[in-house]
PDB file of C-alpha atoms in Angstrom:
ATOM      1  CA  MET B  27     -10.507   6.152 -20.465  1.00  0.00           C
ATOM      2  CA  HIS B  28      -7.108   4.653 -21.067  1.00  0.00           C
ATOM      3  CA  VAL B  29      -7.346   1.103 -22.444  1.00  0.00           C
ATOM      4  CA  TRP B  30      -4.318  -1.068 -21.829  1.00  0.00           C
ATOM      5  CA  PRO B  31      -3.568  -3.996 -24.145  1.00  0.00           C
ATOM      6  CA  PRO B  32      -4.231  -7.434 -22.643  1.00  0.00           C
ATOM      7  CA  GLY B  33      -1.164  -9.200 -21.311  1.00  0.00           C
ATOM      8  CA  SER B  34       0.750  -6.041 -20.380  1.00  0.00           C
ATOM      9  CA  LEU B  35      -0.176  -6.018 -16.695  1.00  0.00           C
ATOM     10  CA  LEU B  36       2.689  -8.095 -15.411  1.00  0.00           C
ATOM     11  CA  GLY B  37       5.359  -7.354 -17.923  1.00  0.00           C
ATOM     12  CA  PRO B  38       7.515  -4.414 -18.942  1.00  0.00           C
ATOM     13  CA  TRP B  39       6.324  -1.210 -20.493  1.00  0.00           C
ATOM     14  CA  PRO B  40       5.128  -1.365 -24.120  1.00  0.00           C
ATOM     15  CA  SER B  41       7.006   0.732 -26.632  1.00  0.00           C
ATOM     16  CA  ALA B  42       3.878   2.655 -27.610  1.00  0.00           C
ATOM     17  CA  PRO B  43       0.959   3.006 -25.146  1.00  0.00           C
ATOM     18  CA  TYR B  44      -2.229   1.740 -26.715  1.00  0.00           C
ATOM     19  CA  GLY B  45      -5.256   4.042 -26.672  1.00  0.00           C
ATOM     20  CA  SER B  46      -3.564   6.934 -24.854  1.00  0.00           C
ATOM     21  CA  GLY B  47      -1.495   9.619 -26.470  1.00  0.00           C
ATOM     22  CA  PRO B  48       0.178  12.687 -25.086  1.00  0.00           C
ATOM     23  CA  THR B  49      -2.056  15.593 -24.135  1.00  0.00           C
ATOM     24  CA  THR B  50       0.463  17.869 -25.873  1.00  0.00           C
ATOM     25  CA  PRO B  51       3.311  17.004 -28.236  1.00  0.00           C
ATOM     26  CA  PRO B  52       6.715  16.457 -26.569  1.00  0.00           C
ATOM     27  CA  ALA B  53       8.751  19.675 -26.454  1.00  0.00           C
ATOM     28  CA  GLY B  54      11.958  18.064 -27.780  1.00  0.00           C
ATOM     29  CA  ARG B  55      14.824  15.738 -26.935  1.00  0.00           C
ATOM     30  CA  ILE B  56      16.214  18.165 -24.333  1.00  0.00           C
ATOM     31  CA  GLU B  57      13.182  17.598 -22.166  1.00  0.00           C
ATOM     32  CA  ILE B  58      13.137  13.826 -22.638  1.00  0.00           C
ATOM     33  CA  VAL B  59      13.054  13.294 -18.867  1.00  0.00           C
ATOM     34  CA  PHE B  60       9.684  14.988 -18.664  1.00  0.00           C
ATOM     35  CA  ASP B  61       8.306  13.764 -21.977  1.00  0.00           C
ATOM     36  CA  ILE B  62       6.627  10.748 -20.399  1.00  0.00           C
ATOM     37  CA  LEU B  63       4.661  13.080 -18.125  1.00  0.00           C
ATOM     38  CA  THR B  64       2.781  14.356 -21.163  1.00  0.00           C
ATOM     39  CA  TYR B  65       0.963  11.032 -21.312  1.00  0.00           C
ATOM     40  CA  THR B  66      -2.319  10.971 -19.428  1.00  0.00           C
ATOM     41  CA  PHE B  67      -1.761   7.459 -18.056  1.00  0.00           C
ATOM     42  CA  MET B  68       1.660   8.545 -16.732  1.00  0.00           C
ATOM     43  CA  GLN B  69       0.158  11.565 -14.951  1.00  0.00           C
ATOM     44  CA  ARG B  70      -2.347   9.289 -13.224  1.00  0.00           C
ATOM     45  CA  ALA B  71       0.420   6.815 -12.322  1.00  0.00           C
ATOM     46  CA  LEU B  72       2.528   9.598 -10.788  1.00  0.00           C
ATOM     47  CA  LEU B  73      -0.369  10.946  -8.721  1.00  0.00           C
ATOM     48  CA  ALA B  74      -1.202   7.431  -7.491  1.00  0.00           C
ATOM     49  CA  SER B  75       2.447   6.789  -6.595  1.00  0.00           C
ATOM     50  CA  VAL B  76       2.739   9.980  -4.542  1.00  0.00           C
ATOM     51  CA  LEU B  77      -0.553   9.218  -2.780  1.00  0.00           C
ATOM     52  CA  ILE B  78       0.366   5.696  -1.707  1.00  0.00           C
ATOM     53  CA  GLY B  79       3.926   6.783  -0.877  1.00  0.00           C
ATOM     54  CA  THR B  80       2.488   9.264   1.614  1.00  0.00           C
ATOM     55  CA  VAL B  81      -0.350   7.252   3.147  1.00  0.00           C
ATOM     56  CA  CYS B  82       1.428   3.878   3.443  1.00  0.00           C
ATOM     57  CA  ALA B  83       4.587   5.448   4.890  1.00  0.00           C
ATOM     58  CA  THR B  84       2.551   7.318   7.520  1.00  0.00           C
ATOM     59  CA  ILE B  85       0.682   4.214   8.706  1.00  0.00           C
ATOM     60  CA  GLY B  86       3.860   2.179   8.390  1.00  0.00           C
ATOM     61  CA  VAL B  87       5.469   4.036  11.304  1.00  0.00           C
ATOM     62  CA  TYR B  88       2.824   2.669  13.688  1.00  0.00           C
ATOM     63  CA  VAL B  89       3.032  -0.781  12.069  1.00  0.00           C
ATOM     64  CA  VAL B  90       6.817  -1.036  12.463  1.00  0.00           C
ATOM     65  CA  LEU B  91       6.952   0.330  16.006  1.00  0.00           C
ATOM     66  CA  ARG B  92       4.106  -1.928  17.184  1.00  0.00           C
ATOM     67  CA  GLY B  93       5.420  -5.013  15.356  1.00  0.00           C
ATOM     68  CA  LEU B  94       2.303  -5.435  13.188  1.00  0.00           C
ATOM     69  CA  SER B  95       4.070  -6.262   9.932  1.00  0.00           C
ATOM     70  CA  PHE B  96       2.607  -9.772   9.701  1.00  0.00           C
ATOM     71  CA  ILE B  97      -0.918  -8.384  10.148  1.00  0.00           C
ATOM     72  CA  GLY B  98      -0.280  -6.051   7.211  1.00  0.00           C
ATOM     73  CA  ALA B  99       0.744  -8.996   5.038  1.00  0.00           C
ATOM     74  CA  GLY B 100      -2.309 -10.953   6.176  1.00  0.00           C
ATOM     75  CA  ILE B 101      -4.774  -8.140   5.416  1.00  0.00           C
ATOM     76  CA  SER B 102      -3.192  -7.448   2.027  1.00  0.00           C
ATOM     77  CA  HIS B 103      -3.553 -11.070   0.958  1.00  0.00           C
ATOM     78  CA  ALA B 104      -7.112 -11.103   2.340  1.00  0.00           C
ATOM     79  CA  SER B 105      -7.989  -8.353  -0.138  1.00  0.00           C
ATOM     80  CA  PHE B 106      -7.727 -10.980  -2.900  1.00  0.00           C
ATOM     81  CA  GLY B 107     -11.039 -12.418  -1.761  1.00  0.00           C
ATOM     82  CA  GLY B 108     -12.679  -8.978  -1.878  1.00  0.00           C
ATOM     83  CA  VAL B 109     -11.317  -8.226  -5.356  1.00  0.00           C
ATOM     84  CA  ALA B 110     -12.512 -11.607  -6.656  1.00  0.00           C
ATOM     85  CA  LEU B 111     -15.959 -10.982  -5.125  1.00  0.00           C
ATOM     86  CA  GLY B 112     -16.149  -7.610  -6.897  1.00  0.00           C
ATOM     87  CA  PHE B 113     -15.406  -9.185 -10.286  1.00  0.00           C
ATOM     88  CA  LEU B 114     -17.922 -11.976  -9.663  1.00  0.00           C
ATOM     89  CA  LEU B 115     -20.721  -9.537  -8.690  1.00  0.00           C
ATOM     90  CA  ASP B 116     -19.687  -6.968 -11.345  1.00  0.00           C
ATOM     91  CA  ILE B 117     -19.008  -4.317  -8.657  1.00  0.00           C
ATOM     92  CA  ASP B 118     -15.951  -2.049  -8.528  1.00  0.00           C
ATOM     93  CA  PRO B 119     -13.340  -4.344  -6.870  1.00  0.00           C
ATOM     94  CA  MET B 120     -11.919  -1.416  -4.889  1.00  0.00           C
ATOM     95  CA  TRP B 121     -15.140  -1.087  -2.879  1.00  0.00           C
ATOM     96  CA  THR B 122     -15.548  -4.817  -2.238  1.00  0.00           C
ATOM     97  CA  ALA B 123     -11.872  -4.940  -1.210  1.00  0.00           C
ATOM     98  CA  VAL B 124     -12.526  -2.117   1.280  1.00  0.00           C
ATOM     99  CA  VAL B 125     -15.349  -4.067   2.919  1.00  0.00           C
ATOM    100  CA  PHE B 126     -13.380  -7.312   2.855  1.00  0.00           C
ATOM    101  CA  CYS B 127     -10.144  -5.875   4.282  1.00  0.00           C
ATOM    102  CA  VAL B 128     -11.859  -3.880   7.034  1.00  0.00           C
ATOM    103  CA  ALA B 129     -13.928  -6.944   8.007  1.00  0.00           C
ATOM    104  CA  THR B 130     -10.738  -9.032   8.094  1.00  0.00           C
ATOM    105  CA  ALA B 131      -8.972  -6.450  10.291  1.00  0.00           C
ATOM    106  CA  TRP B 132     -11.900  -6.369  12.694  1.00  0.00           C
ATOM    107  CA  GLY B 133     -12.070 -10.182  12.682  1.00  0.00           C
ATOM    108  CA  ILE B 134      -8.392 -10.472  13.588  1.00  0.00           C
ATOM    109  CA  ALA B 135      -8.812  -7.950  16.422  1.00  0.00           C
ATOM    110  CA  TRP B 136     -11.951  -9.673  17.731  1.00  0.00           C
ATOM    111  CA  VAL B 137     -10.617 -13.242  17.627  1.00  0.00           C
ATOM    112  CA  SER B 138      -7.296 -12.320  19.255  1.00  0.00           C
ATOM    113  CA  SER B 139      -8.980 -10.317  22.044  1.00  0.00           C
ATOM    114  CA  ARG B 140     -11.901 -12.650  22.839  1.00  0.00           C
ATOM    115  CA  SER B 141     -10.129 -16.007  22.840  1.00  0.00           C
ATOM    116  CA  ARG B 142      -6.832 -17.639  23.687  1.00  0.00           C
ATOM    117  CA  VAL B 143      -5.789 -17.491  20.051  1.00  0.00           C
ATOM    118  CA  LYS B 144      -2.665 -15.383  19.558  1.00  0.00           C
ATOM    119  CA  GLU B 145      -2.777 -12.509  17.092  1.00  0.00           C
ATOM    120  CA  ASP B 146      -0.355 -14.094  14.612  1.00  0.00           C
ATOM    121  CA  THR B 147      -2.429 -17.293  14.681  1.00  0.00           C
ATOM    122  CA  ALA B 148      -5.600 -15.303  13.969  1.00  0.00           C
ATOM    123  CA  VAL B 149      -3.805 -13.604  11.065  1.00  0.00           C
ATOM    124  CA  GLY B 150      -2.788 -16.982   9.669  1.00  0.00           C
ATOM    125  CA  ILE B 151      -6.385 -18.265   9.855  1.00  0.00           C
ATOM    126  CA  PHE B 152      -7.910 -15.227   8.103  1.00  0.00           C
ATOM    127  CA  PHE B 153      -5.017 -15.112   5.614  1.00  0.00           C
ATOM    128  CA  ALA B 154      -5.615 -18.680   4.432  1.00  0.00           C
ATOM    129  CA  ALA B 155      -9.424 -18.535   4.573  1.00  0.00           C
ATOM    130  CA  THR B 156      -9.763 -15.341   2.526  1.00  0.00           C
ATOM    131  CA  MET B 157      -7.244 -16.470  -0.084  1.00  0.00           C
ATOM    132  CA  ALA B 158      -9.133 -19.774  -0.385  1.00  0.00           C
ATOM    133  CA  LEU B 159     -12.403 -17.861  -0.778  1.00  0.00           C
ATOM    134  CA  GLY B 160     -10.852 -15.749  -3.525  1.00  0.00           C
ATOM    135  CA  ILE B 161      -9.708 -18.850  -5.418  1.00  0.00           C
ATOM    136  CA  LEU B 162     -13.159 -20.411  -4.980  1.00  0.00           C
ATOM    137  CA  LEU B 163     -14.856 -17.262  -6.359  1.00  0.00           C
ATOM    138  CA  ILE B 164     -12.506 -17.225  -9.352  1.00  0.00           C
ATOM    139  CA  GLY B 165     -13.557 -20.801 -10.075  1.00  0.00           C
ATOM    140  CA  LEU B 166     -17.197 -19.670 -10.212  1.00  0.00           C
ATOM    141  CA  MET B 167     -16.469 -17.137 -12.950  1.00  0.00           C
ATOM    142  CA  ARG B 168     -17.409 -18.192 -16.440  1.00  0.00           C
ATOM    143  CA  GLU B 169     -14.666 -16.212 -18.184  1.00  0.00           C
ATOM    144  CA  TYR B 170     -10.974 -15.580 -17.554  1.00  0.00           C
ATOM    145  CA  ASN B 171     -10.454 -11.942 -16.505  1.00  0.00           C
ATOM    146  CA  VAL B 172      -6.947 -10.540 -16.965  1.00  0.00           C
ATOM    147  CA  ASP B 173      -7.784  -7.454 -14.858  1.00  0.00           C
ATOM    148  CA  LEU B 174      -8.183  -9.680 -11.778  1.00  0.00           C
ATOM    149  CA  PHE B 175      -4.569 -10.767 -12.014  1.00  0.00           C
ATOM    150  CA  GLY B 176      -3.591  -7.133 -12.529  1.00  0.00           C
ATOM    151  CA  TYR B 177      -4.757  -6.570  -8.951  1.00  0.00           C
ATOM    152  CA  LEU B 178      -2.685  -9.550  -7.811  1.00  0.00           C
ATOM    153  CA  PHE B 179       0.609  -8.285  -9.259  1.00  0.00           C
ATOM    154  CA  GLY B 180      -0.129  -4.558  -9.639  1.00  0.00           C
ATOM    155  CA  SER B 181      -0.431  -2.323 -12.651  1.00  0.00           C
ATOM    156  CA  VAL B 182       0.189   1.337 -11.871  1.00  0.00           C
ATOM    157  CA  LEU B 183      -0.084   2.164 -15.587  1.00  0.00           C
ATOM    158  CA  ALA B 184      -3.671   0.917 -15.626  1.00  0.00           C
ATOM    159  CA  VAL B 185      -4.832   3.253 -12.816  1.00  0.00           C
ATOM    160  CA  THR B 186      -7.985   5.001 -14.004  1.00  0.00           C
ATOM    161  CA  THR B 187      -9.440   8.369 -13.020  1.00  0.00           C
ATOM    162  CA  SER B 188     -12.084   6.528 -10.995  1.00  0.00           C
ATOM    163  CA  ASP B 189      -9.338   4.615  -9.142  1.00  0.00           C
ATOM    164  CA  LEU B 190      -7.629   7.916  -8.341  1.00  0.00           C
ATOM    165  CA  TRP B 191     -10.811   9.424  -6.894  1.00  0.00           C
ATOM    166  CA  ILE B 192     -11.428   6.355  -4.714  1.00  0.00           C
ATOM    167  CA  SER B 193      -7.786   6.234  -3.573  1.00  0.00           C
ATOM    168  CA  GLY B 194      -7.781   9.984  -2.893  1.00  0.00           C
ATOM    169  CA  PHE B 195     -10.956   9.680  -0.820  1.00  0.00           C
ATOM    170  CA  LEU B 196      -9.557   6.773   1.203  1.00  0.00           C
ATOM    171  CA  GLY B 197      -6.143   8.398   1.605  1.00  0.00           C
ATOM    172  CA  LEU B 198      -7.628  11.686   2.824  1.00  0.00           C
ATOM    173  CA  GLY B 199      -9.744   9.773   5.323  1.00  0.00           C
ATOM    174  CA  VAL B 200      -6.714   7.851   6.651  1.00  0.00           C
ATOM    175  CA  LEU B 201      -4.504  10.940   7.008  1.00  0.00           C
ATOM    176  CA  THR B 202      -7.285  12.997   8.625  1.00  0.00           C
ATOM    177  CA  THR B 203      -7.917  10.248  11.169  1.00  0.00           C
ATOM    178  CA  VAL B 204      -4.196  10.044  11.982  1.00  0.00           C
ATOM    179  CA  VAL B 205      -4.110  13.813  12.615  1.00  0.00           C
ATOM    180  CA  ILE B 206      -7.208  13.692  14.856  1.00  0.00           C
ATOM    181  CA  PHE B 207      -6.009  10.703  16.921  1.00  0.00           C
ATOM    182  CA  PHE B 208      -2.275  11.417  16.698  1.00  0.00           C
ATOM    183  CA  LYS B 209      -1.601  11.549  20.464  1.00  0.00           C
ATOM    184  CA  GLU B 210      -3.820   8.554  21.260  1.00  0.00           C
ATOM    185  CA  LEU B 211      -2.224   6.370  18.570  1.00  0.00           C
ATOM    186  CA  LEU B 212       1.220   7.497  19.725  1.00  0.00           C
ATOM    187  CA  PHE B 213       0.374   6.503  23.321  1.00  0.00           C
ATOM    188  CA  ILE B 214      -0.819   2.975  22.485  1.00  0.00           C
ATOM    189  CA  THR B 215       2.132   2.500  20.137  1.00  0.00           C
ATOM    190  CA  PHE B 216       4.727   2.889  22.885  1.00  0.00           C
ATOM    191  CA  ASP B 217       2.821   1.797  25.990  1.00  0.00           C
ATOM    192  CA  PRO B 218      -0.605   0.174  25.428  1.00  0.00           C
ATOM    193  CA  GLU B 219      -0.882  -1.031  29.053  1.00  0.00           C
ATOM    194  CA  MET B 220      -0.317   2.466  30.461  1.00  0.00           C
ATOM    195  CA  ALA B 221      -2.776   3.869  27.903  1.00  0.00           C
ATOM    196  CA  GLN B 222      -5.381   1.372  29.136  1.00  0.00           C
ATOM    197  CA  VAL B 223      -4.727   2.294  32.778  1.00  0.00           C
ATOM    198  CA  SER B 224      -4.957   5.999  31.896  1.00  0.00           C
ATOM    199  CA  GLY B 225      -8.500   5.508  30.622  1.00  0.00           C
ATOM    200  CA  LEU B 226      -7.867   5.400  26.912  1.00  0.00           C
ATOM    201  CA  PRO B 227      -9.856   2.737  24.988  1.00  0.00           C
ATOM    202  CA  ALA B 228      -6.710   0.874  23.941  1.00  0.00           C
ATOM    203  CA  GLY B 229      -8.663  -1.970  22.332  1.00  0.00           C
ATOM    204  CA  ALA B 230     -10.773   0.387  20.202  1.00  0.00           C
ATOM    205  CA  LEU B 231      -7.693   2.381  19.190  1.00  0.00           C
ATOM    206  CA  HIS B 232      -5.914  -0.836  18.192  1.00  0.00           C
ATOM    207  CA  THR B 233      -8.919  -1.765  16.017  1.00  0.00           C
ATOM    208  CA  LEU B 234      -8.876   1.755  14.547  1.00  0.00           C
ATOM    209  CA  LEU B 235      -5.196   1.339  13.648  1.00  0.00           C
ATOM    210  CA  LEU B 236      -5.916  -2.000  11.938  1.00  0.00           C
ATOM    211  CA  THR B 237      -8.773  -0.331  10.026  1.00  0.00           C
ATOM    212  CA  LEU B 238      -6.468   2.447   8.817  1.00  0.00           C
ATOM    213  CA  MET B 239      -3.966  -0.197   7.770  1.00  0.00           C
ATOM    214  CA  ALA B 240      -6.669  -2.036   5.810  1.00  0.00           C
ATOM    215  CA  LEU B 241      -7.729   1.160   3.981  1.00  0.00           C
ATOM    216  CA  SER B 242      -4.085   1.989   3.164  1.00  0.00           C
ATOM    217  CA  ILE B 243      -3.659  -1.467   1.679  1.00  0.00           C
ATOM    218  CA  VAL B 244      -6.775  -1.189  -0.479  1.00  0.00           C
ATOM    219  CA  LEU B 245      -5.769   2.142  -2.031  1.00  0.00           C
ATOM    220  CA  SER B 246      -2.364   0.642  -2.929  1.00  0.00           C
ATOM    221  CA  ILE B 247      -3.251  -2.733  -4.424  1.00  0.00           C
ATOM    222  CA  LYS B 248      -3.838  -1.332  -7.926  1.00  0.00           C
ATOM    223  CA  VAL B 249      -0.316   0.155  -7.942  1.00  0.00           C
ATOM    224  CA  VAL B 250       1.942  -2.589  -6.590  1.00  0.00           C
ATOM    225  CA  GLY B 251      -0.417  -5.530  -6.296  1.00  0.00           C
ATOM    226  CA  ILE B 252      -1.797  -7.618  -3.455  1.00  0.00           C
ATOM    227  CA  ILE B 253       1.405  -9.660  -3.131  1.00  0.00           C
ATOM    228  CA  LEU B 254       3.740  -6.658  -2.696  1.00  0.00           C
ATOM    229  CA  VAL B 255       1.544  -4.009  -1.069  1.00  0.00           C
ATOM    230  CA  SER B 256       2.613  -4.737   2.520  1.00  0.00           C
ATOM    231  CA  ALA B 257       6.194  -3.865   1.510  1.00  0.00           C
ATOM    232  CA  LEU B 258       5.223  -0.231   0.945  1.00  0.00           C
ATOM    233  CA  ILE B 259       3.878  -0.052   4.502  1.00  0.00           C
ATOM    234  CA  VAL B 260       6.835  -1.713   6.201  1.00  0.00           C
ATOM    235  CA  ILE B 261      10.008  -0.810   4.255  1.00  0.00           C
ATOM    236  CA  PRO B 262       9.910   3.053   4.261  1.00  0.00           C
ATOM    237  CA  ALA B 263       9.132   3.143   7.990  1.00  0.00           C
ATOM    238  CA  ALA B 264      11.808   0.534   8.750  1.00  0.00           C
ATOM    239  CA  ALA B 265      14.343   2.596   6.771  1.00  0.00           C
ATOM    240  CA  ALA B 266      13.372   5.749   8.661  1.00  0.00           C
ATOM    241  CA  HIS B 267      13.752   3.883  11.953  1.00  0.00           C
ATOM    242  CA  GLN B 268      17.374   3.212  11.043  1.00  0.00           C
ATOM    243  CA  LEU B 269      18.025   6.956  10.851  1.00  0.00           C
ATOM    244  CA  THR B 270      16.197   8.373  13.871  1.00  0.00           C
ATOM    245  CA  ARG B 271      14.429   7.396  17.083  1.00  0.00           C
ATOM    246  CA  ASP B 272      12.338  10.589  17.263  1.00  0.00           C
ATOM    247  CA  PHE B 273       8.742   9.708  16.371  1.00  0.00           C
ATOM    248  CA  ARG B 274       7.901  12.863  14.384  1.00  0.00           C
ATOM    249  CA  GLN B 275      11.213  12.810  12.528  1.00  0.00           C
ATOM    250  CA  MET B 276      10.689   9.125  11.792  1.00  0.00           C
ATOM    251  CA  MET B 277       7.255   9.823  10.310  1.00  0.00           C
ATOM    252  CA  GLY B 278       8.637  12.654   8.147  1.00  0.00           C
ATOM    253  CA  LEU B 279      11.544  10.533   6.910  1.00  0.00           C
ATOM    254  CA  SER B 280       9.224   7.600   6.267  1.00  0.00           C
ATOM    255  CA  VAL B 281       6.969   9.749   4.057  1.00  0.00           C
ATOM    256  CA  LEU B 282      10.037  11.117   2.252  1.00  0.00           C
ATOM    257  CA  ILE B 283      11.441   7.631   1.609  1.00  0.00           C
ATOM    258  CA  GLY B 284       8.003   6.303   0.607  1.00  0.00           C
ATOM    259  CA  ASN B 285       7.512   9.045  -1.984  1.00  0.00           C
ATOM    260  CA  LEU B 286      11.089   8.762  -3.250  1.00  0.00           C
ATOM    261  CA  SER B 287      10.671   4.996  -3.679  1.00  0.00           C
ATOM    262  CA  ALA B 288       7.341   5.313  -5.477  1.00  0.00           C
ATOM    263  CA  VAL B 289       8.358   8.104  -7.872  1.00  0.00           C
ATOM    264  CA  ALA B 290      11.908   6.858  -8.539  1.00  0.00           C
ATOM    265  CA  GLY B 291      10.638   3.300  -8.996  1.00  0.00           C
ATOM    266  CA  LEU B 292       8.031   4.509 -11.480  1.00  0.00           C
ATOM    267  CA  PHE B 293      10.567   6.389 -13.617  1.00  0.00           C
ATOM    268  CA  LEU B 294      13.150   3.575 -13.341  1.00  0.00           C
ATOM    269  CA  SER B 295      10.584   1.049 -14.563  1.00  0.00           C
ATOM    270  CA  TYR B 296      10.043   3.244 -17.614  1.00  0.00           C
ATOM    271  CA  TRP B 297      13.742   3.637 -18.411  1.00  0.00           C
ATOM    272  CA  LEU B 298      14.659   0.012 -17.618  1.00  0.00           C
ATOM    273  CA  ASN B 299      11.499  -1.389 -19.247  1.00  0.00           C
ATOM    274  CA  THR B 300      10.585  -3.438 -16.160  1.00  0.00           C
ATOM    275  CA  ALA B 301       7.409  -4.145 -14.171  1.00  0.00           C
ATOM    276  CA  SER B 302       6.544  -0.952 -12.264  1.00  0.00           C
ATOM    277  CA  GLY B 303       5.221  -2.446  -8.994  1.00  0.00           C
ATOM    278  CA  ALA B 304       8.240  -4.693  -8.477  1.00  0.00           C
ATOM    279  CA  THR B 305      10.635  -1.846  -9.361  1.00  0.00           C
ATOM    280  CA  ILE B 306       9.012   0.450  -6.772  1.00  0.00           C
ATOM    281  CA  VAL B 307       9.372  -2.179  -4.029  1.00  0.00           C
ATOM    282  CA  LEU B 308      12.981  -2.978  -4.975  1.00  0.00           C
ATOM    283  CA  THR B 309      13.818   0.758  -4.947  1.00  0.00           C
ATOM    284  CA  ALA B 310      12.436   0.992  -1.409  1.00  0.00           C
ATOM    285  CA  THR B 311      14.493  -2.065  -0.443  1.00  0.00           C
ATOM    286  CA  VAL B 312      17.703  -0.449  -1.737  1.00  0.00           C
ATOM    287  CA  LEU B 313      16.918   2.701   0.279  1.00  0.00           C
ATOM    288  CA  PHE B 314      16.391   0.555   3.381  1.00  0.00           C
ATOM    289  CA  PHE B 315      19.819  -1.065   3.062  1.00  0.00           C
ATOM    290  CA  LEU B 316      21.425   2.337   2.457  1.00  0.00           C
ATOM    291  CA  ALA B 317      19.716   3.658   5.602  1.00  0.00           C
ATOM    292  CA  ALA B 318      20.887   0.613   7.566  1.00  0.00           C
ATOM    293  CA  LEU B 319      24.431   1.038   6.238  1.00  0.00           C
ATOM    294  CA  PHE B 320      24.642   4.720   7.249  1.00  0.00           C
ATOM    295  CA  SER B 321      22.485   4.447  10.371  1.00  0.00           C
ATOM    296  CA  PRO B 322      23.797   6.516  13.306  1.00  0.00           C
ATOM    297  CA  HIS B 323      22.522   3.732  15.593  1.00  0.00           C
ATOM    298  CA  ARG B 324      24.547   1.055  13.838  1.00  0.00           C
ATOM    299  CA  GLN B 325      27.254   1.046  16.478  1.00  0.00           C
ATOM    300  CA  SER B 326      24.725   0.392  19.240  1.00  0.00           C
ATOM    301  CA  GLY B 327      23.489  -2.742  17.471  1.00  0.00           C
ATOM    302  CA  THR B 328      19.779  -1.789  17.701  1.00  0.00           C
ATOM    303  CA  THR B 329      17.437  -2.887  14.920  1.00  0.00           C
ATOM    304  CA  ALA B 330      14.069  -1.761  13.482  1.00  0.00           C
TER     305      ALA B 330
END
């Protein structure tokens, strides 16, 4: 298993990876672009980047069109409590974050549907409460754990084989569910009232969408961190919305932009010696502004 030196989680790339060498010697200076892919930790980072670029961009289309961006930010920050609970109980933080994020998504849906509390208010309540719980749990720990703060700010270089299996399992589940319920999710995205009148369980489908969003967030927190993960859901889809109004084309473009941001950001962070998670998000942001600048809908004045 790749062991990363303490203190490298938030900062730039080290000059020589500790505890992980290339699986085969580099072929030469001509292939310098691909030399970094000979490192095992880089292969895992690339696979994780492609996975989250695909899953987050797919769910992001529904999030952007339904105006659920704030819920995504709320659930992502709520995962901090789940990660802290995992470290306190000595359980894989990915699994405790899954339970925590899904419970938070269901709590937001339940509170906003069963009371007069608006959805954004419910998000704000769960957001603050789960972050406070995470801080409280950290205070109960006897030792400082640098890996916990790696989840907070992201560390794609520290993704392990176990993390990849868990993320792959969650990602496959999210994408399979989207394929199965594609028409139903499309219906409630554009006209939830008509979907309800037509006999579709709009409330259950809305909860399902929040659950998929929560799972997408969990599989991404190790790569870009709890603070930035919602950006990977929102920005690629928002950029795609600048280029097309067709739903299927928007989803395809969103996945393309999500993958381009993740892979290009990963390589740029290597060449520029910068933090990988932040570089991935900033790459996506640049692509969004380029899409907005060259948007065919710019003249009409419509926005994402």
